[in-house]
């Protein structure tokens, strides 16, 4: 059951990160693409905005895809963790913990999931396992 649980966590969290990356990179799923996201990033002091939007989008898209299939899981988790640390520090920390006040509760949960799976391993139903990587 542990391996099935890890698979469910990896797929759901990983694919949601793929979607967030696609929002930033391609404007999909209601996102604003690099220019729109970059403009918002510059408005909160993250510069250069477009380059940082692309970097964040790549971390989310690539990290999420790798996480979902369980390939290079520690690398995938590190990409997700970096994105969430950035979100916590630059966007949510000033608002306190709770998501109801735009706080860092949700990105902290995602950060914990990424680190937890990296420390636990991706499980039997992963490419890491199939390729004997970790």
PDB file of C-alpha atoms in Angstrom, residues 6-121:
ATOM      1  CA  UNK A   6       3.464   7.309  -3.054  1.00  0.00           C
ATOM      2  CA  UNK A   7       2.268   6.866  -6.645  1.00  0.00           C
ATOM      3  CA  UNK A   8      -0.962   8.774  -5.942  1.00  0.00           C
ATOM      4  CA  UNK A   9       0.930  11.587  -4.193  1.00  0.00           C
ATOM      5  CA  UNK A  10       3.525  11.839  -6.977  1.00  0.00           C
ATOM      6  CA  UNK A  11       0.979  11.862  -9.795  1.00  0.00           C
ATOM      7  CA  UNK A  12      -1.385  14.410  -8.252  1.00  0.00           C
ATOM      8  CA  UNK A  13       1.281  16.806  -6.975  1.00  0.00           C
ATOM      9  CA  UNK A  14       3.538  16.344  -9.999  1.00  0.00           C
ATOM     10  CA  UNK A  15       0.814  16.986 -12.574  1.00  0.00           C
ATOM     11  CA  UNK A  16      -0.434  20.038 -10.694  1.00  0.00           C
ATOM     12  CA  UNK A  17       3.096  21.445 -10.871  1.00  0.00           C
ATOM     13  CA  UNK A  18       3.206  20.678 -14.590  1.00  0.00           C
ATOM     14  CA  UNK A  19       0.029  22.743 -14.923  1.00  0.00           C
ATOM     15  CA  UNK A  20       1.493  25.650 -12.964  1.00  0.00           C
ATOM     16  CA  UNK A  21       4.610  25.553 -15.097  1.00  0.00           C
ATOM     17  CA  UNK A  22       2.486  25.531 -18.267  1.00  0.00           C
ATOM     18  CA  UNK A  23       0.620  28.588 -16.973  1.00  0.00           C
ATOM     19  CA  UNK A  24       3.867  30.518 -16.620  1.00  0.00           C
ATOM     20  CA  UNK A  25       5.566  29.231 -19.761  1.00  0.00           C
ATOM     21  CA  UNK A  26       2.704  28.963 -22.246  1.00  0.00           C
ATOM     22  CA  UNK A  27      -0.267  30.832 -20.785  1.00  0.00           C
ATOM     23  CA  UNK A  28      -2.221  27.579 -20.549  1.00  0.00           C
ATOM     24  CA  UNK A  29      -4.933  26.799 -17.963  1.00  0.00           C
ATOM     25  CA  UNK A  30      -5.723  30.454 -17.350  1.00  0.00           C
ATOM     26  CA  UNK A  31      -2.093  31.466 -16.920  1.00  0.00           C
ATOM     27  CA  UNK A  32      -0.488  34.645 -18.214  1.00  0.00           C
ATOM     28  CA  UNK A  33       2.594  33.267 -19.963  1.00  0.00           C
ATOM     29  CA  UNK A  34       6.113  34.590 -19.463  1.00  0.00           C
ATOM     30  CA  UNK A  35       5.293  38.227 -20.214  1.00  0.00           C
ATOM     31  CA  UNK A  36       2.252  38.489 -17.950  1.00  0.00           C
ATOM     32  CA  UNK A  37       3.787  36.441 -15.154  1.00  0.00           C
ATOM     33  CA  UNK A  38       7.034  38.350 -15.545  1.00  0.00           C
ATOM     34  CA  UNK A  39       5.212  41.664 -15.205  1.00  0.00           C
ATOM     35  CA  UNK A  40       3.596  40.483 -11.997  1.00  0.00           C
ATOM     36  CA  UNK A  41       6.942  39.217 -10.708  1.00  0.00           C
ATOM     37  CA  UNK A  42       8.557  42.579 -11.385  1.00  0.00           C
ATOM     38  CA  UNK A  43       5.701  44.285  -9.533  1.00  0.00           C
ATOM     39  CA  UNK A  44       6.658  42.365  -6.380  1.00  0.00           C
ATOM     40  CA  UNK A  45      10.385  42.963  -6.822  1.00  0.00           C
ATOM     41  CA  UNK A  46      11.492  39.816  -8.638  1.00  0.00           C
ATOM     42  CA  UNK A  47      13.703  40.968 -11.516  1.00  0.00           C
ATOM     43  CA  UNK A  48      14.214  40.407 -14.373  1.00  0.00           C
ATOM     44  CA  UNK A  49      10.581  39.389 -14.459  1.00  0.00           C
ATOM     45  CA  UNK A  50      10.327  37.466 -17.715  1.00  0.00           C
ATOM     46  CA  UNK A  51      13.530  35.520 -17.103  1.00  0.00           C
ATOM     47  CA  UNK A  52      12.414  34.676 -13.576  1.00  0.00           C
ATOM     48  CA  UNK A  53       8.958  33.644 -14.829  1.00  0.00           C
ATOM     49  CA  UNK A  54      10.599  31.283 -17.320  1.00  0.00           C
ATOM     50  CA  UNK A  55      12.920  29.910 -14.622  1.00  0.00           C
ATOM     51  CA  UNK A  56      10.017  29.352 -12.214  1.00  0.00           C
ATOM     52  CA  UNK A  57       7.927  27.820 -14.987  1.00  0.00           C
ATOM     53  CA  UNK A  58      10.708  25.430 -15.942  1.00  0.00           C
ATOM     54  CA  UNK A  59      11.258  24.398 -12.315  1.00  0.00           C
ATOM     55  CA  UNK A  60       7.556  23.658 -11.962  1.00  0.00           C
ATOM     56  CA  UNK A  61       7.054  21.965 -15.346  1.00  0.00           C
ATOM     57  CA  UNK A  62      10.218  19.843 -15.343  1.00  0.00           C
ATOM     58  CA  UNK A  63      10.162  19.177 -11.605  1.00  0.00           C
ATOM     59  CA  UNK A  64       6.499  18.235 -11.740  1.00  0.00           C
ATOM     60  CA  UNK A  65       6.888  15.914 -14.726  1.00  0.00           C
ATOM     61  CA  UNK A  66       9.867  14.130 -13.170  1.00  0.00           C
ATOM     62  CA  UNK A  67       8.054  13.911  -9.816  1.00  0.00           C
ATOM     63  CA  UNK A  68       4.911  12.444 -11.409  1.00  0.00           C
ATOM     64  CA  UNK A  69       6.766   9.596 -13.110  1.00  0.00           C
ATOM     65  CA  UNK A  70       9.246   9.139 -10.278  1.00  0.00           C
ATOM     66  CA  UNK A  71      12.357   9.846 -12.334  1.00  0.00           C
ATOM     67  CA  UNK A  72      15.333  11.507 -10.654  1.00  0.00           C
ATOM     68  CA  UNK A  73      13.014  12.098  -7.725  1.00  0.00           C
ATOM     69  CA  UNK A  74      15.544  13.955  -5.538  1.00  0.00           C
ATOM     70  CA  UNK A  75      16.202  16.377  -8.418  1.00  0.00           C
ATOM     71  CA  UNK A  76      12.473  16.750  -9.078  1.00  0.00           C
ATOM     72  CA  UNK A  77      11.834  17.414  -5.402  1.00  0.00           C
ATOM     73  CA  UNK A  78      14.639  19.972  -5.283  1.00  0.00           C
ATOM     74  CA  UNK A  79      13.127  21.866  -8.231  1.00  0.00           C
ATOM     75  CA  UNK A  80       9.697  21.848  -6.586  1.00  0.00           C
ATOM     76  CA  UNK A  81      11.200  22.827  -3.225  1.00  0.00           C
ATOM     77  CA  UNK A  82      13.084  25.774  -4.752  1.00  0.00           C
ATOM     78  CA  UNK A  83       9.916  27.013  -6.424  1.00  0.00           C
ATOM     79  CA  UNK A  84       7.966  26.734  -3.160  1.00  0.00           C
ATOM     80  CA  UNK A  85      10.665  28.404  -1.078  1.00  0.00           C
ATOM     81  CA  UNK A  86      10.609  31.292  -3.558  1.00  0.00           C
ATOM     82  CA  UNK A  87       6.820  31.495  -3.332  1.00  0.00           C
ATOM     83  CA  UNK A  88       6.898  31.418   0.449  1.00  0.00           C
ATOM     84  CA  UNK A  89       9.602  34.057   0.799  1.00  0.00           C
ATOM     85  CA  UNK A  90       8.590  36.480  -1.969  1.00  0.00           C
ATOM     86  CA  UNK A  91       4.791  36.131  -2.055  1.00  0.00           C
ATOM     87  CA  UNK A  92       3.249  34.580   1.037  1.00  0.00           C
ATOM     88  CA  UNK A  93       5.455  35.032   4.145  1.00  0.00           C
ATOM     89  CA  UNK A  94       4.324  38.585   4.906  1.00  0.00           C
ATOM     90  CA  UNK A  95       0.716  37.357   5.084  1.00  0.00           C
ATOM     91  CA  UNK A  96       1.280  34.831   7.866  1.00  0.00           C
ATOM     92  CA  UNK A  97       0.583  31.113   7.838  1.00  0.00           C
ATOM     93  CA  UNK A  98      -3.006  30.646   6.771  1.00  0.00           C
ATOM     94  CA  UNK A  99      -4.042  30.346   3.138  1.00  0.00           C
ATOM     95  CA  UNK A 100      -7.255  32.254   3.889  1.00  0.00           C
ATOM     96  CA  UNK A 101      -5.087  35.370   4.222  1.00  0.00           C
ATOM     97  CA  UNK A 102      -2.854  34.436   1.221  1.00  0.00           C
ATOM     98  CA  UNK A 103      -0.329  33.000   3.676  1.00  0.00           C
ATOM     99  CA  UNK A 104       2.288  30.333   3.130  1.00  0.00           C
ATOM    100  CA  UNK A 105       0.261  27.336   4.357  1.00  0.00           C
ATOM    101  CA  UNK A 106      -0.272  25.715   0.928  1.00  0.00           C
ATOM    102  CA  UNK A 107       3.249  26.183  -0.487  1.00  0.00           C
ATOM    103  CA  UNK A 108       4.605  24.859   2.820  1.00  0.00           C
ATOM    104  CA  UNK A 109       2.502  21.698   2.440  1.00  0.00           C
ATOM    105  CA  UNK A 110       3.793  21.212  -1.101  1.00  0.00           C
ATOM    106  CA  UNK A 111       7.364  21.798   0.100  1.00  0.00           C
ATOM    107  CA  UNK A 112       6.890  19.156   2.815  1.00  0.00           C
ATOM    108  CA  UNK A 113       5.458  16.678   0.301  1.00  0.00           C
ATOM    109  CA  UNK A 114       8.373  17.161  -2.094  1.00  0.00           C
ATOM    110  CA  UNK A 115      10.982  16.757   0.629  1.00  0.00           C
ATOM    111  CA  UNK A 116       9.136  13.852   2.227  1.00  0.00           C
ATOM    112  CA  UNK A 117       8.936  11.910  -1.028  1.00  0.00           C
ATOM    113  CA  UNK A 118      12.590  12.681  -1.809  1.00  0.00           C
ATOM    114  CA  UNK A 119      13.619  11.299   1.593  1.00  0.00           C
ATOM    115  CA  UNK A 120      11.282   8.296   1.389  1.00  0.00           C
ATOM    116  CA  UNK A 121      11.950   7.447  -2.236  1.00  0.00           C
TER     117      UNK A 121
END
